[in-house]
Short mmCIF file of C-alpha atoms and ligand atoms in Angstrom, two decimals:
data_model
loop_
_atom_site.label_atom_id
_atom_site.label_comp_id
_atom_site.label_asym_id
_atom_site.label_seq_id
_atom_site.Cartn_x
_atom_site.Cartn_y
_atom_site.Cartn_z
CA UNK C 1 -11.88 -10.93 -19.25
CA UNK C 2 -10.07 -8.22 -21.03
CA UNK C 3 -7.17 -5.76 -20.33
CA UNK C 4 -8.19 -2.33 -21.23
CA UNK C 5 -5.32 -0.86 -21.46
CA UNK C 6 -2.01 -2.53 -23.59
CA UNK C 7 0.37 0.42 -22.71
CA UNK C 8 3.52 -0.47 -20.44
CA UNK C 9 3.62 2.09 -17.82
CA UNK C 10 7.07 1.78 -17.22
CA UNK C 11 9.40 4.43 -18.75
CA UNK C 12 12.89 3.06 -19.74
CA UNK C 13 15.96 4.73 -21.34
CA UNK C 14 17.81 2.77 -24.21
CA UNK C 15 19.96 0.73 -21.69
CA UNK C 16 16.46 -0.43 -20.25
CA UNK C 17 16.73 1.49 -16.71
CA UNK C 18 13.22 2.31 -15.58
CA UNK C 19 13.82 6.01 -15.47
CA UNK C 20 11.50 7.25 -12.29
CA UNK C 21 13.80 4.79 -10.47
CA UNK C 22 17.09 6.36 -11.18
CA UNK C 23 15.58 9.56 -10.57
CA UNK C 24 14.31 8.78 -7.03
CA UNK C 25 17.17 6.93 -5.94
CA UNK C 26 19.61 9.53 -6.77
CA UNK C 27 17.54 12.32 -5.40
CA UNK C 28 16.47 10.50 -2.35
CA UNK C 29 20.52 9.85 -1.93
CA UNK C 30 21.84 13.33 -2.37
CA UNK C 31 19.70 14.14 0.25
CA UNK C 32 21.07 15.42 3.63
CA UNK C 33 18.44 12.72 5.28
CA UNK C 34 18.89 10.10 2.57
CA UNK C 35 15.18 8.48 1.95
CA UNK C 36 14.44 6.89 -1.19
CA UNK C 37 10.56 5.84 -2.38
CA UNK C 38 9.09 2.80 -0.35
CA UNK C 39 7.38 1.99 -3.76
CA UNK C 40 10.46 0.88 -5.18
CA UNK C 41 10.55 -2.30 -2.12
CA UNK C 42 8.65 -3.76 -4.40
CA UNK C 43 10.32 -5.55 -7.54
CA UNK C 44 9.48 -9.35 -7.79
CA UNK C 45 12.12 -10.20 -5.11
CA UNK C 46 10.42 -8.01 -2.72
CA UNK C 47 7.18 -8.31 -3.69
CA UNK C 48 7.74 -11.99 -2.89
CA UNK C 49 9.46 -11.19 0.57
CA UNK C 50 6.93 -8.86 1.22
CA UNK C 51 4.39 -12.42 0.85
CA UNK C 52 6.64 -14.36 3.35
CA UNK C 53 6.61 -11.22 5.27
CA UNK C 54 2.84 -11.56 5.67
CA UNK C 55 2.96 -14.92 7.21
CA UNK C 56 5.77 -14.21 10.42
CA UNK C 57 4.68 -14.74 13.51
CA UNK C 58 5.19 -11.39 14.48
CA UNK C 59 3.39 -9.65 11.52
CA UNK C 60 -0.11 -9.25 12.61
CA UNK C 61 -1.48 -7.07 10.19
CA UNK C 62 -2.40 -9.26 7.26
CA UNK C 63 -3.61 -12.07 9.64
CA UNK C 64 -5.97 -9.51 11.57
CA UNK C 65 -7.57 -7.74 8.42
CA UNK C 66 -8.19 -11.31 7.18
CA UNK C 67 -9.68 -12.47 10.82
CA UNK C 68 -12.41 -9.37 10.34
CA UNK C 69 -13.22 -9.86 6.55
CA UNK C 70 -13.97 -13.50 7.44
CA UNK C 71 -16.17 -12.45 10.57
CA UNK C 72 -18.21 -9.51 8.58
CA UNK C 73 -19.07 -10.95 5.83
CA UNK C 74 -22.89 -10.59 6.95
CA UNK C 75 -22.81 -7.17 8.06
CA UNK C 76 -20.75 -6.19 4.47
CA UNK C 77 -23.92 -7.80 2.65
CA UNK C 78 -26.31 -5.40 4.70
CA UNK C 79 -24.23 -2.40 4.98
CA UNK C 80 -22.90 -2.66 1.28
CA UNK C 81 -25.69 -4.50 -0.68
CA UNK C 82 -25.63 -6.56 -3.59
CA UNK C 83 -24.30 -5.44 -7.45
CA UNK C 84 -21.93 -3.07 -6.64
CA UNK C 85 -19.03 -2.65 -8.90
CA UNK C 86 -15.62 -3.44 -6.44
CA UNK C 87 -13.09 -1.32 -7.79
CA UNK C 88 -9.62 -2.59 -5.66
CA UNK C 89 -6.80 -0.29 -5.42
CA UNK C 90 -3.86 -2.45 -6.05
CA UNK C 91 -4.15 -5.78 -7.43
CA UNK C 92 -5.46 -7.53 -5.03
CA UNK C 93 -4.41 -10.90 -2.47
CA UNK C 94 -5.78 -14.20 -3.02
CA UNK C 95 -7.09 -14.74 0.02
CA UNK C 96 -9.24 -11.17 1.07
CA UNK C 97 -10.29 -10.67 -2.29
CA UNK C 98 -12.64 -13.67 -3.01
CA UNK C 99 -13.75 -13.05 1.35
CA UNK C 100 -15.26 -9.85 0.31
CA UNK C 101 -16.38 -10.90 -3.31
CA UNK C 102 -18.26 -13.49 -1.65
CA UNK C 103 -20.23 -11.40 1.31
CA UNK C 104 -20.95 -8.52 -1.15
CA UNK C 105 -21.49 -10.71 -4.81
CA UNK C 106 -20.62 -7.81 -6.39
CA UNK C 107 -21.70 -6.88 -10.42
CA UNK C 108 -18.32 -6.40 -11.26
CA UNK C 109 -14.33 -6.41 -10.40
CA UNK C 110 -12.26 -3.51 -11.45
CA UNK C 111 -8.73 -4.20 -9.88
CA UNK C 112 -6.07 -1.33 -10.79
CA UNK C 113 -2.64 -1.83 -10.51
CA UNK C 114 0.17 -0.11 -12.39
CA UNK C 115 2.13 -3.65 -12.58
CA UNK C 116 0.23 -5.09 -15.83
CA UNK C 117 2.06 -8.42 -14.52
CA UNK C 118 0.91 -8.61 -11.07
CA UNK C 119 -2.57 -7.06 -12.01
CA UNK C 120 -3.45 -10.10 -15.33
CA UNK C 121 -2.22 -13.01 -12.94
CA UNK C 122 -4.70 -12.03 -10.02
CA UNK C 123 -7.43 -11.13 -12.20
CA UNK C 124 -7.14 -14.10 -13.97
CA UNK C 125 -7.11 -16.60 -10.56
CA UNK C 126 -10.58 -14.12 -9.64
CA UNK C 127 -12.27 -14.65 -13.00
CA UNK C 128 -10.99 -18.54 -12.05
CA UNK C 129 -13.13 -18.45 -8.46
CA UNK C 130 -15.29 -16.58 -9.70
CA UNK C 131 -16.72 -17.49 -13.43
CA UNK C 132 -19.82 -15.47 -12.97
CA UNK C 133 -18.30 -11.92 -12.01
CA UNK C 134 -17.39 -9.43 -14.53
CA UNK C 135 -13.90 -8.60 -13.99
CA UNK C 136 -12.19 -5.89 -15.83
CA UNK C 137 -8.62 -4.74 -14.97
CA UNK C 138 -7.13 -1.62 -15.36
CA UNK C 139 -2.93 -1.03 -15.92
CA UNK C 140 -2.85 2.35 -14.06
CA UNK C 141 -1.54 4.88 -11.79
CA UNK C 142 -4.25 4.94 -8.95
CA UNK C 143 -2.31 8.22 -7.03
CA UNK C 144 -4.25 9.99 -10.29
CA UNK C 145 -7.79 9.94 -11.47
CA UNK C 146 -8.35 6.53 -13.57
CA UNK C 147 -11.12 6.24 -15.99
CA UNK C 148 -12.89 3.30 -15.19
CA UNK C 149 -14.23 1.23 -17.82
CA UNK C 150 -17.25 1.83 -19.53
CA UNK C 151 -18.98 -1.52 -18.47
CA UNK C 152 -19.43 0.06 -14.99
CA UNK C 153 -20.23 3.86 -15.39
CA UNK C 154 -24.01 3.16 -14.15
CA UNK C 155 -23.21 0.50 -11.18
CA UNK C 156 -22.62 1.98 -8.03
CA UNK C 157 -19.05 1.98 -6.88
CA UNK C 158 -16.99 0.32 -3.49
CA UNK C 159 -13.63 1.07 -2.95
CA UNK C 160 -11.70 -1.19 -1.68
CA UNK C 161 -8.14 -0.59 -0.03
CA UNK C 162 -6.88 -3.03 1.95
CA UNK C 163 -3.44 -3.77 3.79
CA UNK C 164 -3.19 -0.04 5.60
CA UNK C 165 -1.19 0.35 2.57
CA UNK C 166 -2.63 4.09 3.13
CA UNK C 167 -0.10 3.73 6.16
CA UNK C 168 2.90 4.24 3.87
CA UNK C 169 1.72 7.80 3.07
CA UNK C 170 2.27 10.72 4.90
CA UNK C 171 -0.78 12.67 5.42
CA UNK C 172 -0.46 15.13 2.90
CA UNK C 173 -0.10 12.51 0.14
CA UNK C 174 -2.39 10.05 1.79
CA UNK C 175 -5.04 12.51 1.75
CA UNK C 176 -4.49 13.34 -2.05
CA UNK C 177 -4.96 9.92 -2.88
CA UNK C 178 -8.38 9.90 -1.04
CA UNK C 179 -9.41 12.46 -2.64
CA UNK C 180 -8.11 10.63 -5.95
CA UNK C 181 -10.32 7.60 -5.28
CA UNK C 182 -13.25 10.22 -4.75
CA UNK C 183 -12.79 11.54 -8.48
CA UNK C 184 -12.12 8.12 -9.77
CA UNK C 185 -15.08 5.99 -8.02
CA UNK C 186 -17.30 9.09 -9.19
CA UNK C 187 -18.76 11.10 -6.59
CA UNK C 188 -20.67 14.31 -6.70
CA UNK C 189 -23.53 12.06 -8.96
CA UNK C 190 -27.43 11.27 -6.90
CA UNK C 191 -25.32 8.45 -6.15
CA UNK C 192 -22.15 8.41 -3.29
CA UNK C 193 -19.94 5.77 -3.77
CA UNK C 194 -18.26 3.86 -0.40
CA UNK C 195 -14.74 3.28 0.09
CA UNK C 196 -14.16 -0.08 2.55
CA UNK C 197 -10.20 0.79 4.26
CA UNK C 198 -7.76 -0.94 6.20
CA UNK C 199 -5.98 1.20 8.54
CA UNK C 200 -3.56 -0.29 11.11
CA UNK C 201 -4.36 0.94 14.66
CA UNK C 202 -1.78 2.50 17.52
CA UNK C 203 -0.43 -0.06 19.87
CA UNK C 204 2.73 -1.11 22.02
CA UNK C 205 6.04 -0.10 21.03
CA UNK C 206 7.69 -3.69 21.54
CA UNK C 207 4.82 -5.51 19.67
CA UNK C 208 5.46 -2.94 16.76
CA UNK C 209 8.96 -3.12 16.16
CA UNK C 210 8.67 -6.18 16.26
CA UNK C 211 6.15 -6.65 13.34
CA UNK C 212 9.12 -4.92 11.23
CA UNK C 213 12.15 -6.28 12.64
CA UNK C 214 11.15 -9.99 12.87
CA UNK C 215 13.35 -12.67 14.29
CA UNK C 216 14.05 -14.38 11.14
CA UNK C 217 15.43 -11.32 9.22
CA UNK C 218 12.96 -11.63 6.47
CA UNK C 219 12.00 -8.11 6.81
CA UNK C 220 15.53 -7.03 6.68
CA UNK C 221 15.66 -8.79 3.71
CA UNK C 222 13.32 -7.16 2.25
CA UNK C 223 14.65 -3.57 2.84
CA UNK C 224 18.54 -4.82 2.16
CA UNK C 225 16.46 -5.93 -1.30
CA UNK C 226 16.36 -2.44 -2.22
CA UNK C 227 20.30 -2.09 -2.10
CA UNK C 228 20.73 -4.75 -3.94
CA UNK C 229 18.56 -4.00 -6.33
CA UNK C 230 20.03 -0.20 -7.10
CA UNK C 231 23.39 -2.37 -7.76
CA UNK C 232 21.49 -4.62 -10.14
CA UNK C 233 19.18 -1.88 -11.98
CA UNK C 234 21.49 1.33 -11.73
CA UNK C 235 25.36 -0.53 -11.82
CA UNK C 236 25.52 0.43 -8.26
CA UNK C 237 28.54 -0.79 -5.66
CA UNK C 238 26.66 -0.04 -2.64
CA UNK C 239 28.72 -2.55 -0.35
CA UNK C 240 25.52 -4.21 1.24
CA UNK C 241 27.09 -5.64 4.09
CA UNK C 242 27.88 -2.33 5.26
CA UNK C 243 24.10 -2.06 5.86
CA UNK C 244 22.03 -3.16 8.39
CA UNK C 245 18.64 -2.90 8.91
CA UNK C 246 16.49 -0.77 11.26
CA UNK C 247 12.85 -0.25 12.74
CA UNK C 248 12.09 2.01 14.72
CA UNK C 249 8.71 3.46 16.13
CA UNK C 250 8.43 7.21 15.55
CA UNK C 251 6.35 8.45 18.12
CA UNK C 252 5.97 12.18 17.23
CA UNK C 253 4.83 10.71 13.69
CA UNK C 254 2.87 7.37 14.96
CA UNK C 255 4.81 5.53 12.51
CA UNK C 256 7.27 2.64 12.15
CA UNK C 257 9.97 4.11 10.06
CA UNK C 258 12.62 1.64 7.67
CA UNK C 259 15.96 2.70 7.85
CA UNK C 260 19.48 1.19 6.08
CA UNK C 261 21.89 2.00 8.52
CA UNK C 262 25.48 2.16 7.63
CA UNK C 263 27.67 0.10 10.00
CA UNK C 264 31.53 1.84 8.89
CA UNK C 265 32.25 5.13 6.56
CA UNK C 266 31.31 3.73 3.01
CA UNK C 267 31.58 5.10 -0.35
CA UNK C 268 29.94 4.55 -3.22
CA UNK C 269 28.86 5.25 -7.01
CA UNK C 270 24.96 4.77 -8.23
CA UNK C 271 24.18 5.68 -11.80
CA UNK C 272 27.89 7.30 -12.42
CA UNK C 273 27.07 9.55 -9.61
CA UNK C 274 29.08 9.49 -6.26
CA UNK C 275 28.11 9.08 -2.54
CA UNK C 276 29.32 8.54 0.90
CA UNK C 277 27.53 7.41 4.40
CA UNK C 278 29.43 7.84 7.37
CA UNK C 279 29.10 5.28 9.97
CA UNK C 280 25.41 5.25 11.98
CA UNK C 281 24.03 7.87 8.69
CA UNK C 282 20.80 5.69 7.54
CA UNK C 283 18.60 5.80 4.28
CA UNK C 284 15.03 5.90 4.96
CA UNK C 285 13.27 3.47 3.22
CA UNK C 286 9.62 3.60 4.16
CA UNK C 287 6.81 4.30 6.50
CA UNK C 288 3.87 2.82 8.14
CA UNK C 289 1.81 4.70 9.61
CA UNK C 290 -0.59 3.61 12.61
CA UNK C 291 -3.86 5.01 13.33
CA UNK C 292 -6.29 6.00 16.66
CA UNK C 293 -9.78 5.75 15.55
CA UNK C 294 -9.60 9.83 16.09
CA UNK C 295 -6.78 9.69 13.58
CA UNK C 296 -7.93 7.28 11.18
CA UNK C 297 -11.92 9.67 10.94
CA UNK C 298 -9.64 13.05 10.47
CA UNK C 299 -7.44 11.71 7.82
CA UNK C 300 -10.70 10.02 5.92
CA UNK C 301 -12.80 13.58 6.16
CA UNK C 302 -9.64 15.43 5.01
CA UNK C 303 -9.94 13.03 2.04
CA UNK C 304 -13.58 13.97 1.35
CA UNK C 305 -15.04 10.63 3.35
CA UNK C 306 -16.95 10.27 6.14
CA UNK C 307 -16.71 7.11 8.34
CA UNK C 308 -19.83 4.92 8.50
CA UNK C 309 -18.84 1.64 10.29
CA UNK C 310 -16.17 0.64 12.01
CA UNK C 311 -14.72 -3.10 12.44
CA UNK C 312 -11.35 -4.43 14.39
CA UNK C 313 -10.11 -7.86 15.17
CA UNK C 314 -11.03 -9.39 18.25
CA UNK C 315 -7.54 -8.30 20.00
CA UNK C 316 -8.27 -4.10 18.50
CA UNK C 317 -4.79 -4.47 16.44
CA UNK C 318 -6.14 -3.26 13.04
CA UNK C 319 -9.32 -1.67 11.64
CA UNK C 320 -11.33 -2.15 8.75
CA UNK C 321 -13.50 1.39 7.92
CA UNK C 322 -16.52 1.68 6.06
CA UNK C 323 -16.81 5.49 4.29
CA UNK C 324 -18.95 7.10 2.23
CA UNK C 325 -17.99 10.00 -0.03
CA UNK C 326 -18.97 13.36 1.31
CA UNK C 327 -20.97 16.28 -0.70
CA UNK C 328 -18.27 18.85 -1.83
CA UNK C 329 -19.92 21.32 0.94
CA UNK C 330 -20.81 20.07 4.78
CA UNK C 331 -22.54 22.45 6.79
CA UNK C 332 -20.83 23.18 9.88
C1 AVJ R 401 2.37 -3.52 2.53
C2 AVJ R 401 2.65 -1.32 3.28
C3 AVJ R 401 1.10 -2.70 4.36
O1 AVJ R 401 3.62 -1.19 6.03
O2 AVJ R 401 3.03 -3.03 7.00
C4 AVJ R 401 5.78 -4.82 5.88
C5 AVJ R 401 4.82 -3.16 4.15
N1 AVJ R 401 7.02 -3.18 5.33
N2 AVJ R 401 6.91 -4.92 6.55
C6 AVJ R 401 3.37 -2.39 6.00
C7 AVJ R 401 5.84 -3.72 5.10
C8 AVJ R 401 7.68 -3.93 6.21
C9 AVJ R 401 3.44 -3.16 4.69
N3 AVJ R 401 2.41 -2.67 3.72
#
């Protein structure tokens, strides 16, 4: 197993500030609707709340993707064949990983990720499961074309994007992205790569809200993480118990939307620069966007995919989608 690329991706200044992160946050706050990045939920803290997240009660998602990777495994084998080269967008979990590694043995794993951290530790526990399986990770941007390593230009390609971590997109950038993965898995050869999606699915309001304000307050956690963490990283004063958290279900939009609401007038300085939130003003902190199978087909062919299979859990709360990459042209 072998990095390919060495580079940190990570642009700091000479006090060590990761410069794309100052940037967004102060943008995103001298907005009239303050929003910053939901990318930036994601540090180690809340990359590890983001874990407990995954195993509430109330947070079906990850349990109901896993529940349908476990039952398809046969149908994955049939529909997908053997000695593809899996090339994951993000690093990849521990657990659906190795359940579609081992339905599909694939040639090779290609796992990009643009934390070089996150990215050697789960390719190394794969190449640990798996001692057979090529694996070759790639430190990269996947919003962009990424060249994929030479070891796989002649296998044909799956994507694989798990999590409805599409969801977090709105359609114009989610559908850039597809199109992305089309450029980077290679299509237009004799040969159309697939693209294997989770995409959370349209249901009760209640059973929603709940999945992102749990009883515990571990979600809230992890969006009052992202305060804290402009104190630590940008010598902010953002008094954080001025904020509280807030889901809410966006019906216009079909998505759950994060908010930090501000409970009292506050003031405040990030970076040098000065701010103020009057009581009830929120930041909006991310969005996850649910699907109708309608929906989820019209925001894949907008991408340049067409649907081929469809799979849900056994109660319909999430969907796992089977593309293929369409020719450039479709005849009406
Ligand atoms: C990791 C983007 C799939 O949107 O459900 C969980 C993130 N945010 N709880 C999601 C998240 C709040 C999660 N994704």
């Amino acid at each position: 197993m072998s990095t390919e690329q060495g580079i940190a991706l990570v642009d700091r200044d000479e006090d060590g500030v990761d410069r794309a992160f100052r940037e967004d946050v102060l943008a995103g706050l001298h907005q009239r609707q303050k929003a910053i990045p939901a990318r930036w939920l994601y540090d180690d803290a809340g990359s590890q709340l983001f874990e407990d997240i995954t195993e509430l009660e109330e947070y079906y998602p990850t349990r109901a993707e896993t529940e349908i990777l476990e039952a398809r495994g046969q149908q994955f084998a049939e529909l997908i064949g053997k000695g593809r080269a899996v090339v994951e967008f993000g690093s990849g979990s521990s657990v659906k990983t190795p359940l579609l590694l081992r339905a599909i043995e694939p040639a090779a794993y290609v796992p990009l990720d643009i934390s070089g951290d996150f990215l050697r530790m789960s390719a190394a526990a794969l190449a640990e499961k798996f001692p057979a399986l090529n694996v070759y990770p790639v430190e990269a941007d996947f919003m962009r074309q990424v060249e994929l390593p030479s070891e796989v230009f002649g296998a044909k390609k799956l994507g694989f994007f798990p999590g409805s971590t599409i969801g977090n997109m709105v359609a114009r950038t989610a559908v850039d992205l597809l199109r992305s993965m089309r450029a980077t898995l290679g299509a237009g050869r004799d040969e159309m790569p697939l693209l294997l999606i989770g995409m959370d699915l349209v249901k009760d309001r209640q059973v929603l809200e709940a999945a992102y304000d749990d009883a515990r307050g571990v979600t809230g956690e992890f969006n009052l993480n992202l305060a804290r963490r402009i104190n630590r990283e940008l010598g902010g004063n953002i008094p954080v118990d001025a904020l509280r958290h807030l889901a809410r279900w966006n019906d216009d939009f079909a998505r759950i939307e994060m908010h930090l609401q501000a409970v009292r007038d506050i003031a405040f300085t990030v970076a040098g620069e000065s701010f103020t939130m009057s009581e009830g003003e929120t930041i909006h902190t991310e969005n996850s966007h649910k699907f109708t199978r309608r929906s989820a087909n019209m925001l894949l062919l907008a991408g340049g995919w067409a649907p081929k299979k469809r799979w849900t859990d056994e109660q319909g709360r999430f969907s796992l989608i089977l593309a293929e990459a369409t020719e450039k042209r479709d005849a009406p």
